[in-house]
PDB file of C-alpha atoms in Angstrom:
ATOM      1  CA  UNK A   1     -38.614  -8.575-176.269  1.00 98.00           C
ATOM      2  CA  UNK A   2     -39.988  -6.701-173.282  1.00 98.00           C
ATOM      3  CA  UNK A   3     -43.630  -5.315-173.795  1.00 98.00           C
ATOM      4  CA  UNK A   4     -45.383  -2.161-171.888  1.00 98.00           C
ATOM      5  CA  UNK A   5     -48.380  -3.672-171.963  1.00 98.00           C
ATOM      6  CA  UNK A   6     -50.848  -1.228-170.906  1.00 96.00           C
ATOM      7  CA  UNK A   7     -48.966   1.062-173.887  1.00 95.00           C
ATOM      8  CA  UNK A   8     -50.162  -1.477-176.143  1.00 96.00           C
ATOM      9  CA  UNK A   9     -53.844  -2.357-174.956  1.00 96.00           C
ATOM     10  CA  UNK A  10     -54.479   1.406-174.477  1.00 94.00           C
ATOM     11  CA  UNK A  11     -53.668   1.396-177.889  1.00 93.00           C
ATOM     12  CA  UNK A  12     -55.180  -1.395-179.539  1.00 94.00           C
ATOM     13  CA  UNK A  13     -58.498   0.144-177.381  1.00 94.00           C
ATOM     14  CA  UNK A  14     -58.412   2.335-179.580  1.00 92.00           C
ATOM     15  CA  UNK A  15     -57.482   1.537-182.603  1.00 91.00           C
ATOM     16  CA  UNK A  16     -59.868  -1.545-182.550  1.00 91.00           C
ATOM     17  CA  UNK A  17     -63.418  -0.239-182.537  1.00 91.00           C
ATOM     18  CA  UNK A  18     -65.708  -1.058-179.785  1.00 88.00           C
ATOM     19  CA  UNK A  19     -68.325  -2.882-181.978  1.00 91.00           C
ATOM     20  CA  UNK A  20     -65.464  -6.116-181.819  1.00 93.00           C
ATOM     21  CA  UNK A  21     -67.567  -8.026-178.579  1.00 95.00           C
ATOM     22  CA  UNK A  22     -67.750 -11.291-176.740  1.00 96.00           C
ATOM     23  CA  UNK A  23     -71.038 -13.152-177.780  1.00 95.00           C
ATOM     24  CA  UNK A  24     -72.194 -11.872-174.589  1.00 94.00           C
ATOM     25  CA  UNK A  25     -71.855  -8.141-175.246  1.00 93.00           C
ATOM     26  CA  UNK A  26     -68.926  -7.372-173.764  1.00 94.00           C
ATOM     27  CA  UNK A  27     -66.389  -5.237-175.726  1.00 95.00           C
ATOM     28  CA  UNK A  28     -63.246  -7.063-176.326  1.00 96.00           C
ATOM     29  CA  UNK A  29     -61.654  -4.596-178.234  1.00 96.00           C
ATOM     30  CA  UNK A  30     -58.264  -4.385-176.240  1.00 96.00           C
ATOM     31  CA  UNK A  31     -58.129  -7.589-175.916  1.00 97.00           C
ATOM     32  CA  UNK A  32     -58.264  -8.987-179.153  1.00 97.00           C
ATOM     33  CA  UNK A  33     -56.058  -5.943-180.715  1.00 96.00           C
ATOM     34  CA  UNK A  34     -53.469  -6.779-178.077  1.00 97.00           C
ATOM     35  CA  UNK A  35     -53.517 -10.627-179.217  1.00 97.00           C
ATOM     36  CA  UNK A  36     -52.894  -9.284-183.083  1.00 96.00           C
ATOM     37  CA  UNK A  37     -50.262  -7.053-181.685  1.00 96.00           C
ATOM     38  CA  UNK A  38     -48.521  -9.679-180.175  1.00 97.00           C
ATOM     39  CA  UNK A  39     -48.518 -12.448-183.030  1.00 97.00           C
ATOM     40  CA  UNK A  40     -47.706 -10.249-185.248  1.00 95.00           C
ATOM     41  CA  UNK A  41     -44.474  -9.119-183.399  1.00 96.00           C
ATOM     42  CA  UNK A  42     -43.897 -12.404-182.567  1.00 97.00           C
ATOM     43  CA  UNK A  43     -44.221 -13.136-186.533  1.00 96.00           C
ATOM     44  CA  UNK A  44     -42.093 -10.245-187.650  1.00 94.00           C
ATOM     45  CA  UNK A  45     -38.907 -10.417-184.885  1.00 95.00           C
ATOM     46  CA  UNK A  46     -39.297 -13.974-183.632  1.00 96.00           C
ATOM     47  CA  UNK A  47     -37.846 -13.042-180.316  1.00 97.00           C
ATOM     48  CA  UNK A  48     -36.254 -16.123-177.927  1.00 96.00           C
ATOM     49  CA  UNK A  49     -37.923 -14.332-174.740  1.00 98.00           C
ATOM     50  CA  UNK A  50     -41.136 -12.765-174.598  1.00 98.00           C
ATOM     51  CA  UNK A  51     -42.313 -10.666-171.302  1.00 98.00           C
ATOM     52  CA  UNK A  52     -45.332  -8.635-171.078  1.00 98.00           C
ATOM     53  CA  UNK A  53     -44.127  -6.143-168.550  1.00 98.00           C
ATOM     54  CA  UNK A  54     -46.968  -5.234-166.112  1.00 97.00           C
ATOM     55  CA  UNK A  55     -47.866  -1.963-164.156  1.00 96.00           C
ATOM     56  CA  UNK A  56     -48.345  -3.454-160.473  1.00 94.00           C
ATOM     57  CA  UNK A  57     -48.604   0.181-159.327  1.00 94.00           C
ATOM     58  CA  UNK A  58     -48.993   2.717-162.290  1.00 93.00           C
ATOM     59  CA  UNK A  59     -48.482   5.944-159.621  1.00 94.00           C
ATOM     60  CA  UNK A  60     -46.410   4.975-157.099  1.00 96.00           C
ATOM     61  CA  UNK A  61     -46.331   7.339-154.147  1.00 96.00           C
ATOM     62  CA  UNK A  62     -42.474   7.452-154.273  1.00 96.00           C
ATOM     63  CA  UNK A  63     -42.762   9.425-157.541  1.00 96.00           C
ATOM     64  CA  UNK A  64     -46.100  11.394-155.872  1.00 96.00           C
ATOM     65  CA  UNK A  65     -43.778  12.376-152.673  1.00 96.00           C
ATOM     66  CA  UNK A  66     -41.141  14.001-155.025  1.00 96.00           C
ATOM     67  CA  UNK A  67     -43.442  15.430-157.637  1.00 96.00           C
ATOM     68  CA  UNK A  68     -47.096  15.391-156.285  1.00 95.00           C
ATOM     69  CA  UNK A  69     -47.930  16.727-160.128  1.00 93.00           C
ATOM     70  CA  UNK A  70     -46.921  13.089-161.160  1.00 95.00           C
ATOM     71  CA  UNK A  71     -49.682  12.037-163.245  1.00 92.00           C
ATOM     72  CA  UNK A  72     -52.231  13.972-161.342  1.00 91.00           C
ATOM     73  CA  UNK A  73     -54.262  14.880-163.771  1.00 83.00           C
ATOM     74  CA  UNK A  74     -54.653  11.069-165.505  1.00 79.00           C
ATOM     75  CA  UNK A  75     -56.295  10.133-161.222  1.00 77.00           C
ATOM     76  CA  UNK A  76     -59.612   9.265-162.043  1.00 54.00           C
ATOM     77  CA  UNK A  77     -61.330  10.924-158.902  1.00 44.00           C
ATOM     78  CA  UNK A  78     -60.175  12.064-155.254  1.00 42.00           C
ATOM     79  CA  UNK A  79     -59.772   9.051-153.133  1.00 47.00           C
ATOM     80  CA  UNK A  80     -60.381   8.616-149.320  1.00 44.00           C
ATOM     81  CA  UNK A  81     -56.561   8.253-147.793  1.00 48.00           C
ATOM     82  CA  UNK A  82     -55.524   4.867-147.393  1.00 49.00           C
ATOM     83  CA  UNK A  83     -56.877   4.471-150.464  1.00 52.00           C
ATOM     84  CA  UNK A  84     -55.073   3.508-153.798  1.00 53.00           C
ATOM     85  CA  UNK A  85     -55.662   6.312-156.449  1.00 62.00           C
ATOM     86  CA  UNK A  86     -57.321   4.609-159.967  1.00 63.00           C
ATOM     87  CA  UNK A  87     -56.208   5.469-163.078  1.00 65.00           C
ATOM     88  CA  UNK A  88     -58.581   6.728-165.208  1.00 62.00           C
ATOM     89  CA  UNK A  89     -59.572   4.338-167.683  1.00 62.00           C
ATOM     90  CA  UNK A  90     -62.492   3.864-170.096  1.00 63.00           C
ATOM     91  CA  UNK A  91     -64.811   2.297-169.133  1.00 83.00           C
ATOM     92  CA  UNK A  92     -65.160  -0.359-170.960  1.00 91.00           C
ATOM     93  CA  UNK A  93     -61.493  -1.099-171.152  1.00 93.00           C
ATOM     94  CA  UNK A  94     -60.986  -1.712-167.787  1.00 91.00           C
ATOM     95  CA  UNK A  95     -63.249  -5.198-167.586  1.00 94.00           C
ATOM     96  CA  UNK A  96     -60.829  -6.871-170.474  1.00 96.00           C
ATOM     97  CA  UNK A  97     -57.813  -5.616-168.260  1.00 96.00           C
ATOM     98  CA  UNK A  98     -58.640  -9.357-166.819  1.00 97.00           C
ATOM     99  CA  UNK A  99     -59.241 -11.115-169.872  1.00 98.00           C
ATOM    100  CA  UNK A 100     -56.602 -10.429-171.025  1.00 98.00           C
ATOM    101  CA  UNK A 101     -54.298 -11.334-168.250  1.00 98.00           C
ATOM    102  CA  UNK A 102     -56.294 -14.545-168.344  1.00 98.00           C
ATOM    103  CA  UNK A 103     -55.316 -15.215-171.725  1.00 98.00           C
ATOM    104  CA  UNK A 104     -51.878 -14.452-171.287  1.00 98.00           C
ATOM    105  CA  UNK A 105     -51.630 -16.851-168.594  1.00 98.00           C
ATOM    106  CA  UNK A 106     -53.195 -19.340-170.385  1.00 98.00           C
ATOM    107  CA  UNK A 107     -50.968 -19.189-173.534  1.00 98.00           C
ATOM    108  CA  UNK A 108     -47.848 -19.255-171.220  1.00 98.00           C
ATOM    109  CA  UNK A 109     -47.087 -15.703-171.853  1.00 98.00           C
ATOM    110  CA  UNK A 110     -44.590 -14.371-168.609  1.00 98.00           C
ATOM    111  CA  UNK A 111     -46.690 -11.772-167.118  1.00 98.00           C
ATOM    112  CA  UNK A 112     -44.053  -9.889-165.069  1.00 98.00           C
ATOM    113  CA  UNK A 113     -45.185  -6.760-162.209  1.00 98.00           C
ATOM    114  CA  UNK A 114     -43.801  -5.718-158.855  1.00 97.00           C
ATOM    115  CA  UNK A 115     -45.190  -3.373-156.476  1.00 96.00           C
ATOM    116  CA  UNK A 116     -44.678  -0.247-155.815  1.00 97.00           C
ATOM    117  CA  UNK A 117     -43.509   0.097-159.551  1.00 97.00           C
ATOM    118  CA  UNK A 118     -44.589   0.194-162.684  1.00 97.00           C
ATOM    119  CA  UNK A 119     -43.897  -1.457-165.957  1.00 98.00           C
ATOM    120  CA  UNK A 120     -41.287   1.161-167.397  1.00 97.00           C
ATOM    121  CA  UNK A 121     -38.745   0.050-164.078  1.00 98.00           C
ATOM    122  CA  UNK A 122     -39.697  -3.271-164.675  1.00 98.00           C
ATOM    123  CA  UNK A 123     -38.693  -2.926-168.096  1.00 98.00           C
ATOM    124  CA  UNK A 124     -35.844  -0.995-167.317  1.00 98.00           C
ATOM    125  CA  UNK A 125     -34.679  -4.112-164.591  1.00 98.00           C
ATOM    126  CA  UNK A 126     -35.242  -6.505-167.392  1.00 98.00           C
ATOM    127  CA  UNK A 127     -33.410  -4.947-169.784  1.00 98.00           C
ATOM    128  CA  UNK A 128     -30.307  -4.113-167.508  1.00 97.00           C
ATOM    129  CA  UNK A 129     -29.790  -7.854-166.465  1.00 96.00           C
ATOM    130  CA  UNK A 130     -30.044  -8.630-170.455  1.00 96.00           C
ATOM    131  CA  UNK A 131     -26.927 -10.410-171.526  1.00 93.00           C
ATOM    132  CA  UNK A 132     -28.324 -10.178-175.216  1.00 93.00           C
ATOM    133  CA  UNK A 133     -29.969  -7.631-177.262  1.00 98.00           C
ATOM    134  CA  UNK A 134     -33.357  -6.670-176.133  1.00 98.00           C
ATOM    135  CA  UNK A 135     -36.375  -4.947-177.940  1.00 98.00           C
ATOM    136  CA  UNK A 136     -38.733  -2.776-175.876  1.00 98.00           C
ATOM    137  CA  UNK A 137     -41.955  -2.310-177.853  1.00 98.00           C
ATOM    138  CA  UNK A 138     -44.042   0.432-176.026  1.00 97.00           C
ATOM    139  CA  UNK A 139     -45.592   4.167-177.069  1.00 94.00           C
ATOM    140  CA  UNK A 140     -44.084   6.163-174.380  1.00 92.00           C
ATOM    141  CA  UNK A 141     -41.088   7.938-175.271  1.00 93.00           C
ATOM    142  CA  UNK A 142     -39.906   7.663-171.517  1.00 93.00           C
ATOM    143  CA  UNK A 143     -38.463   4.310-172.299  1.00 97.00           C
ATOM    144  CA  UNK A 144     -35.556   5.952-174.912  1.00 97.00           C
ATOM    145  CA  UNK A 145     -33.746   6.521-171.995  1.00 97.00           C
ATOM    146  CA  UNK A 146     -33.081   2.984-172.255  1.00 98.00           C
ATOM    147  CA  UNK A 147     -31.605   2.613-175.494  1.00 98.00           C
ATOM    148  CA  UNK A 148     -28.017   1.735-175.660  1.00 97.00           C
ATOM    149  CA  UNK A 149     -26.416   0.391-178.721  1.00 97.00           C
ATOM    150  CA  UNK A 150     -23.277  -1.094-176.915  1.00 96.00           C
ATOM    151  CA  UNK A 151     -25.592  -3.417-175.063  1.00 96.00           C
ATOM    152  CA  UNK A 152     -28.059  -3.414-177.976  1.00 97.00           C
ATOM    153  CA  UNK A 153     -31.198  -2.157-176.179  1.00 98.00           C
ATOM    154  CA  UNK A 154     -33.822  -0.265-178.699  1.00 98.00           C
ATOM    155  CA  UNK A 155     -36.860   1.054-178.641  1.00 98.00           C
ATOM    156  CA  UNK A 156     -39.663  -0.300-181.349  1.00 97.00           C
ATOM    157  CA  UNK A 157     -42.336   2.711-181.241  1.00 96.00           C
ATOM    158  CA  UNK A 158     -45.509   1.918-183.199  1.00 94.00           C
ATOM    159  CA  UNK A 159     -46.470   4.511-185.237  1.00 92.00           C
ATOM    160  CA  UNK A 160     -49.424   2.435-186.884  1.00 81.00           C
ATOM    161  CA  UNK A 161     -50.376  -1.001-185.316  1.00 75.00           C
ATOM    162  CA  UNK A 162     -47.062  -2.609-184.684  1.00 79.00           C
ATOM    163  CA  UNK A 163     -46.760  -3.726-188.034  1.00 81.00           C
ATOM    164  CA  UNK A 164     -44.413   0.435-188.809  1.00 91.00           C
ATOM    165  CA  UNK A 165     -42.430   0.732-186.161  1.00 94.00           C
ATOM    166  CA  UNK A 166     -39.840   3.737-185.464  1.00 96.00           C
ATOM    167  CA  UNK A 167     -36.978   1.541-184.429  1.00 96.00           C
ATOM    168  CA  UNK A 168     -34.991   3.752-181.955  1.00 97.00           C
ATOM    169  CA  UNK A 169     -30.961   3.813-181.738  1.00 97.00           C
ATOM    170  CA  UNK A 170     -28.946   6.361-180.438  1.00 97.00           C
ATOM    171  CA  UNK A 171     -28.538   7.215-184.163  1.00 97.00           C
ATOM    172  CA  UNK A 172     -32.181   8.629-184.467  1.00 97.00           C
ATOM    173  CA  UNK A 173     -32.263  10.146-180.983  1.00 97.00           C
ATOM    174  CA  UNK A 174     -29.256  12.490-181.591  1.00 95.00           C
ATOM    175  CA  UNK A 175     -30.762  13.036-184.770  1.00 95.00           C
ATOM    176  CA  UNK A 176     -34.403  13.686-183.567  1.00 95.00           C
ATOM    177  CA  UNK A 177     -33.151  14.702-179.838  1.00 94.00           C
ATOM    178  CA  UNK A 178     -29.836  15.799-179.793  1.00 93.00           C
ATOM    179  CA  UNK A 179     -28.940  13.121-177.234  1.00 95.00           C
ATOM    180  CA  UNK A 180     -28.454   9.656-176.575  1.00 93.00           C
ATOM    181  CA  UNK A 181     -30.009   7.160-174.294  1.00 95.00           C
ATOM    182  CA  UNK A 182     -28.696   8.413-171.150  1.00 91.00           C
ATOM    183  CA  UNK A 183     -29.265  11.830-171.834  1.00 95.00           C
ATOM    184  CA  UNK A 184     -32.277  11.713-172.398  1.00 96.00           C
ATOM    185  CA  UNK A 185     -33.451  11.746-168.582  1.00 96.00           C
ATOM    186  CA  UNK A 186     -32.162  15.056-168.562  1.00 97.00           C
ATOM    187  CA  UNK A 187     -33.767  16.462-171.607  1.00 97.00           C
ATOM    188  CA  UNK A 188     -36.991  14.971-170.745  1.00 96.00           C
ATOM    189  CA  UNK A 189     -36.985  16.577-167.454  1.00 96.00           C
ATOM    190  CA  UNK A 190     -35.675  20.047-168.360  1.00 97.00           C
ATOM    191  CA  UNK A 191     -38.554  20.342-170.997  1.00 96.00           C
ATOM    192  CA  UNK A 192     -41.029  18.640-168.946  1.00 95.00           C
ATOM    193  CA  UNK A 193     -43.871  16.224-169.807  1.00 90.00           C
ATOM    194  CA  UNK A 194     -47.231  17.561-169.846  1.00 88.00           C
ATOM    195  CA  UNK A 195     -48.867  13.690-170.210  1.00 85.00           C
ATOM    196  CA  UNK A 196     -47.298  12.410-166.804  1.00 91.00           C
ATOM    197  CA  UNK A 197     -47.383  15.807-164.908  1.00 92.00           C
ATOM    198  CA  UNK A 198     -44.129  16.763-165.199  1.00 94.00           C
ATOM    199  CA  UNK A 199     -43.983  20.735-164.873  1.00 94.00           C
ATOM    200  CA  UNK A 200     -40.351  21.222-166.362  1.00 96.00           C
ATOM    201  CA  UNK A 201     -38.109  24.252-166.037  1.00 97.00           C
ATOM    202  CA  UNK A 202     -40.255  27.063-167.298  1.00 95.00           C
ATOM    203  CA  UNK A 203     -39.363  28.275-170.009  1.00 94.00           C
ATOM    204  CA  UNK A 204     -36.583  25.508-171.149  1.00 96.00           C
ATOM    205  CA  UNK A 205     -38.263  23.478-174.197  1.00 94.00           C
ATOM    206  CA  UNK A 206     -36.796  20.667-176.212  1.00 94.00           C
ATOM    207  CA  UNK A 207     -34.404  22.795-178.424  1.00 94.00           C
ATOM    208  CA  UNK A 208     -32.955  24.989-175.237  1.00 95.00           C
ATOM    209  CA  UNK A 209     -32.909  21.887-173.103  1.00 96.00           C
ATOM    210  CA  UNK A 210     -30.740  20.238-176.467  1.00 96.00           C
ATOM    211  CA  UNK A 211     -28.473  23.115-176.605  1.00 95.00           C
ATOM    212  CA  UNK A 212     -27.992  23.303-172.892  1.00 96.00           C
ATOM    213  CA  UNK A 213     -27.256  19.586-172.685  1.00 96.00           C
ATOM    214  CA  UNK A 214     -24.676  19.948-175.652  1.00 95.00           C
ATOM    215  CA  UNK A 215     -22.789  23.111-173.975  1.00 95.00           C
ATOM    216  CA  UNK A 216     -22.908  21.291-170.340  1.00 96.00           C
ATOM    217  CA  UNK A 217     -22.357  17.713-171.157  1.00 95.00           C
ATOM    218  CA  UNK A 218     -25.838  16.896-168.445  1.00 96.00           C
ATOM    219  CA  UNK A 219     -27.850  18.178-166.012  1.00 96.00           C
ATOM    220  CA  UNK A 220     -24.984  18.353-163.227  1.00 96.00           C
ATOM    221  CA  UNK A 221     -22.878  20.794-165.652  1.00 97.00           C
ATOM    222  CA  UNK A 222     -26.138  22.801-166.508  1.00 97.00           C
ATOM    223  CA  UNK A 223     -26.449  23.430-162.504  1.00 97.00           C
ATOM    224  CA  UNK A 224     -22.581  24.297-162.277  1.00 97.00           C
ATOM    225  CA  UNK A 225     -23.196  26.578-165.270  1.00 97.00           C
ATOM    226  CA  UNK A 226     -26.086  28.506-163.314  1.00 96.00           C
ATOM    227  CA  UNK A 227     -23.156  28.927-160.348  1.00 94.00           C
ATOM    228  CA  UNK A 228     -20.489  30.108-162.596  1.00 95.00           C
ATOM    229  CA  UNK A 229     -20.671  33.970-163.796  1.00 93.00           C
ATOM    230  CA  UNK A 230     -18.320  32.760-166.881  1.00 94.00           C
ATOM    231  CA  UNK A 231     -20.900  30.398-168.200  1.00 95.00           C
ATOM    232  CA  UNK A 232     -22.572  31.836-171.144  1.00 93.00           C
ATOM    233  CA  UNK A 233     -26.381  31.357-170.337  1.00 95.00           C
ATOM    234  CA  UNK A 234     -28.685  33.935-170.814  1.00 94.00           C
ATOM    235  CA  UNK A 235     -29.779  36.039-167.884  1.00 95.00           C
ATOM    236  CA  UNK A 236     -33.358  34.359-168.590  1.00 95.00           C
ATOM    237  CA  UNK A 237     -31.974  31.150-168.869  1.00 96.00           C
ATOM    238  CA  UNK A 238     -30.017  31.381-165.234  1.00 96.00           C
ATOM    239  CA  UNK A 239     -32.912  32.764-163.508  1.00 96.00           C
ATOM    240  CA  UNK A 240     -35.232  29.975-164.680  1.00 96.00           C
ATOM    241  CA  UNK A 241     -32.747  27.298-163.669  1.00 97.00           C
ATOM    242  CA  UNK A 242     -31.669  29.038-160.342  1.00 97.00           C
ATOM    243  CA  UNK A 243     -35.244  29.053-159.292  1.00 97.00           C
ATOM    244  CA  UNK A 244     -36.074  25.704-160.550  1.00 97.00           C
ATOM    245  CA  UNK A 245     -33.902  23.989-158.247  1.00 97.00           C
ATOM    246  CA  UNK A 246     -35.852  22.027-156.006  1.00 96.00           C
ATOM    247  CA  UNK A 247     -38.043  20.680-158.739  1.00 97.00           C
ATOM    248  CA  UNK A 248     -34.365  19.920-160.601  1.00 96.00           C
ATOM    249  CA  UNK A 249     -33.184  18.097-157.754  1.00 96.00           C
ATOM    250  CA  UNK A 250     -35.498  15.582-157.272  1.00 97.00           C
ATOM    251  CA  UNK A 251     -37.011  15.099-160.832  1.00 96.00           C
ATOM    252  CA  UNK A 252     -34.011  12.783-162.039  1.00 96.00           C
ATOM    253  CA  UNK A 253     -35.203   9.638-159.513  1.00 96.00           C
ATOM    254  CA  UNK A 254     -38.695  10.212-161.028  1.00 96.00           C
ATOM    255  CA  UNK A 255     -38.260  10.505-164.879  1.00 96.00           C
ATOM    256  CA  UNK A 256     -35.581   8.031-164.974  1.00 96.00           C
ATOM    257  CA  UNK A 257     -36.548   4.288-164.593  1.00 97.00           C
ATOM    258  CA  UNK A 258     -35.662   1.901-161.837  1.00 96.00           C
ATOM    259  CA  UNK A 259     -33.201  -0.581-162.776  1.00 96.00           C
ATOM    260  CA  UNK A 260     -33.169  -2.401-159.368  1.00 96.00           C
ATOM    261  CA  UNK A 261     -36.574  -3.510-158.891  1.00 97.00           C
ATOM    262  CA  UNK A 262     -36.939  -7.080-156.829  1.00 97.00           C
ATOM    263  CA  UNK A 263     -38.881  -9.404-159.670  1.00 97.00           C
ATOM    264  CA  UNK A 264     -40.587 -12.471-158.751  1.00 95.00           C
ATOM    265  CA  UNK A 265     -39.455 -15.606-160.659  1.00 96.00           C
ATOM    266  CA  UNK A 266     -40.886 -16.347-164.383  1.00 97.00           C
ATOM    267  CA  UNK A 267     -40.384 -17.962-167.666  1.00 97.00           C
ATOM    268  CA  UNK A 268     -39.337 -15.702-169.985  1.00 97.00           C
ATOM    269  CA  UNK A 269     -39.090 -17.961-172.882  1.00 97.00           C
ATOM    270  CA  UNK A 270     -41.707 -17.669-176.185  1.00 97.00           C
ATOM    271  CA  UNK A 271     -43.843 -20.368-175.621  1.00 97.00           C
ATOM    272  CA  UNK A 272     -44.270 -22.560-178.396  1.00 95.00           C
ATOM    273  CA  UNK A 273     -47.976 -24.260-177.212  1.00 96.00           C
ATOM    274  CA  UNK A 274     -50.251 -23.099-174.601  1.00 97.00           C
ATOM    275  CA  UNK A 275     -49.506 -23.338-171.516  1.00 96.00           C
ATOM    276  CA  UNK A 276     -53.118 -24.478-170.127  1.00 98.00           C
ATOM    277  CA  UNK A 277     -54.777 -25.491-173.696  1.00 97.00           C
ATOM    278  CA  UNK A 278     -58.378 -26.453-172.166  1.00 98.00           C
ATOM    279  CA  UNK A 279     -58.609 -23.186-170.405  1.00 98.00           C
ATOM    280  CA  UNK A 280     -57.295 -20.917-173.502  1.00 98.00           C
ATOM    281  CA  UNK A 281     -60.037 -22.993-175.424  1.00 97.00           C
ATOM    282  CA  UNK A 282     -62.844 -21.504-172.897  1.00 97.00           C
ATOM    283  CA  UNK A 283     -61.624 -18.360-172.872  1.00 98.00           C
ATOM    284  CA  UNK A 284     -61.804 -18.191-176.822  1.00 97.00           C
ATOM    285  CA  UNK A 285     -65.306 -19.190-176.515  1.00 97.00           C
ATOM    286  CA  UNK A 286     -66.628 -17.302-173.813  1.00 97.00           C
ATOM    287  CA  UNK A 287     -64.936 -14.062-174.774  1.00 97.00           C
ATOM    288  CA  UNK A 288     -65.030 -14.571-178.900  1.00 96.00           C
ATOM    289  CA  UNK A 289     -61.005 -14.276-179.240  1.00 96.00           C
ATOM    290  CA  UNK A 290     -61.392 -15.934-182.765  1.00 89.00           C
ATOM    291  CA  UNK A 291     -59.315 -14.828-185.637  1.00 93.00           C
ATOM    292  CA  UNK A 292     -56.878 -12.759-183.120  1.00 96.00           C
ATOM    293  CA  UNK A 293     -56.202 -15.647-180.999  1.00 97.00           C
ATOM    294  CA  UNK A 294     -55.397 -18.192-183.777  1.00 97.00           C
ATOM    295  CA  UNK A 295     -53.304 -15.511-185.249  1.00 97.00           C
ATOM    296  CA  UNK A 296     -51.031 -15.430-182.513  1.00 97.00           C
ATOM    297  CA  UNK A 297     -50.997 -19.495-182.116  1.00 97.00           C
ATOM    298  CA  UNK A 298     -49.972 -19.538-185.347  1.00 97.00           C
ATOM    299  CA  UNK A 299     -47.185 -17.082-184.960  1.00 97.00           C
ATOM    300  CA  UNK A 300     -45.842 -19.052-181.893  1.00 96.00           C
ATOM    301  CA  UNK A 301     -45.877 -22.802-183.487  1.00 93.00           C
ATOM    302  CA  UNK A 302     -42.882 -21.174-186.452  1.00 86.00           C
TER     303      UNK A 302
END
């Protein structure tokens, strides 16, 4: 089971409301939703492996060189150059960013990151060298590129909590999509992605960039369509790819993940007892983990 963690702590931030705080104030909101999230995946799917994937690097400039739209609108403020842009984040979300990689260390939970990436290649590494079936559990739909049910690799999308999750096969995305795994690269870029600053071929949505895909076979045969007077696009339709281009021709090694990223060595296996008891035990205290934290012991000791 591979997690995108930020997906999930963005989430449990807020879903959990930020009245849940450490007896010193501080909100831990994220933190103890993340904890629930976990044991209760852990509870539900008893995985063998366990890695919270991490983003090292959550705009790398590769992508920014090829796209410079690439999540420019989620960069927090203009920063001097040199500088590393910062994600816009709550602010009180990004002090339990720590906390909670404290706890995870603590409990023995693999904590995996490489720079300059971010956690969807690492994901997408991790799930390639998989020699079993794999769960990704995350809230961005850029990660059903991954799923492929000859190597049994799915998606588990929470649509409330993680308790309802949209478990993802190439089943539902031809049914919700029109494509599978792999093909979805293609329709995501075509239609474009408004959240990460993808600008998309104007004028192409989901259902033309569907069609498209099931007349062409992929994005290649779209492009060899727009070169061929026989191919029956629209004039619209030709003009809008012709003159998208450049954007088409580097957007692939942006939307789709990395699958070669260099990982540093880990653990992936659930841990059954803390790693480093004493110090879980002071972080519980200090930061109120409670109910959420005992919750997720539990989980891991059956």
């Amino acid at each position: 089971m591979l997690l995108d963690t930020a997906s999930l702590y963005f989430r449990a931030y807020f879903g959990v409301p930020d009245s849940v705080r450490a007896p010193d104030g501080t909100p831990v909101n994220a933190v103890r939703g993340l904890l629930d999230f976990i044991g209760r995946l852990v509870q539900d799917h008893r995985p063998d492996d366990l890695v919270a994937c991490w983003d090292n690097d959550w705009r790398p400039q590769w992508r920014v060189d090829l796209i410079p739209t690439y999540k420019a609108h989620r960069v927090a403020e203009e920063t001097p150059a040199g500088q590393t842009d910062e994600e816009e984040v709550p602010d009180t979300l990004s002090p339990q960013v720590p906390i909670i990689e404290d706890v995870l260390a603590a409990l023995g939970i693999a904590r995996v990151g490489a720079t300059p990436y971010e956690a969807d290649d690492v994901i997408g590494t991790l799930a390639g060298r998989a020699t079993g079936p794999v769960d990704i559990v995350t809230g961005d739909r850029d990660l059903y590129q991954l799923v492929d049910d000859a190597r049994q690799v799915r998606v588990l999308y929470p649509l409330k909590g993680v308790g309802t999750l949209q478990v993802t096969d190439e089943a539902w995305l031809r049914e919700k999509y029109g494509v599978d795994g792999a093909g979805y690269v293609d329709l995501a870029l075509l239609r474009g992605d408004p959240s990460d600053g993808l600008p998309g071929v104007p004028g192409i949505g989901e259902k033309t960039a569907a069609k498209l895909l099931d007349a062409y076979g992929d994005l290649d045969g779209i492009m060899a369509a727009v070169d061929d007077p026989k191919a029956k696009l629209t004039p619209s339709q030709r003009k809008r790819l012709d003159e998208a281009r450049a954007y088409v021709a580097v957007a692939p090694k942006v939307v789709r993940v990395a699958g070669d990223v260099p990982l540093p060595d880990f653990d992936p296996a659930l841990p059954r007892e803390p790693r480093d008891p004493a110090a879980l035990e002071a972080l519980a205290e200090q930061w109120g983990l409670g109910g959420a934290l005992q919750r997720l012991l539990t989980a891991l000791q059956h």
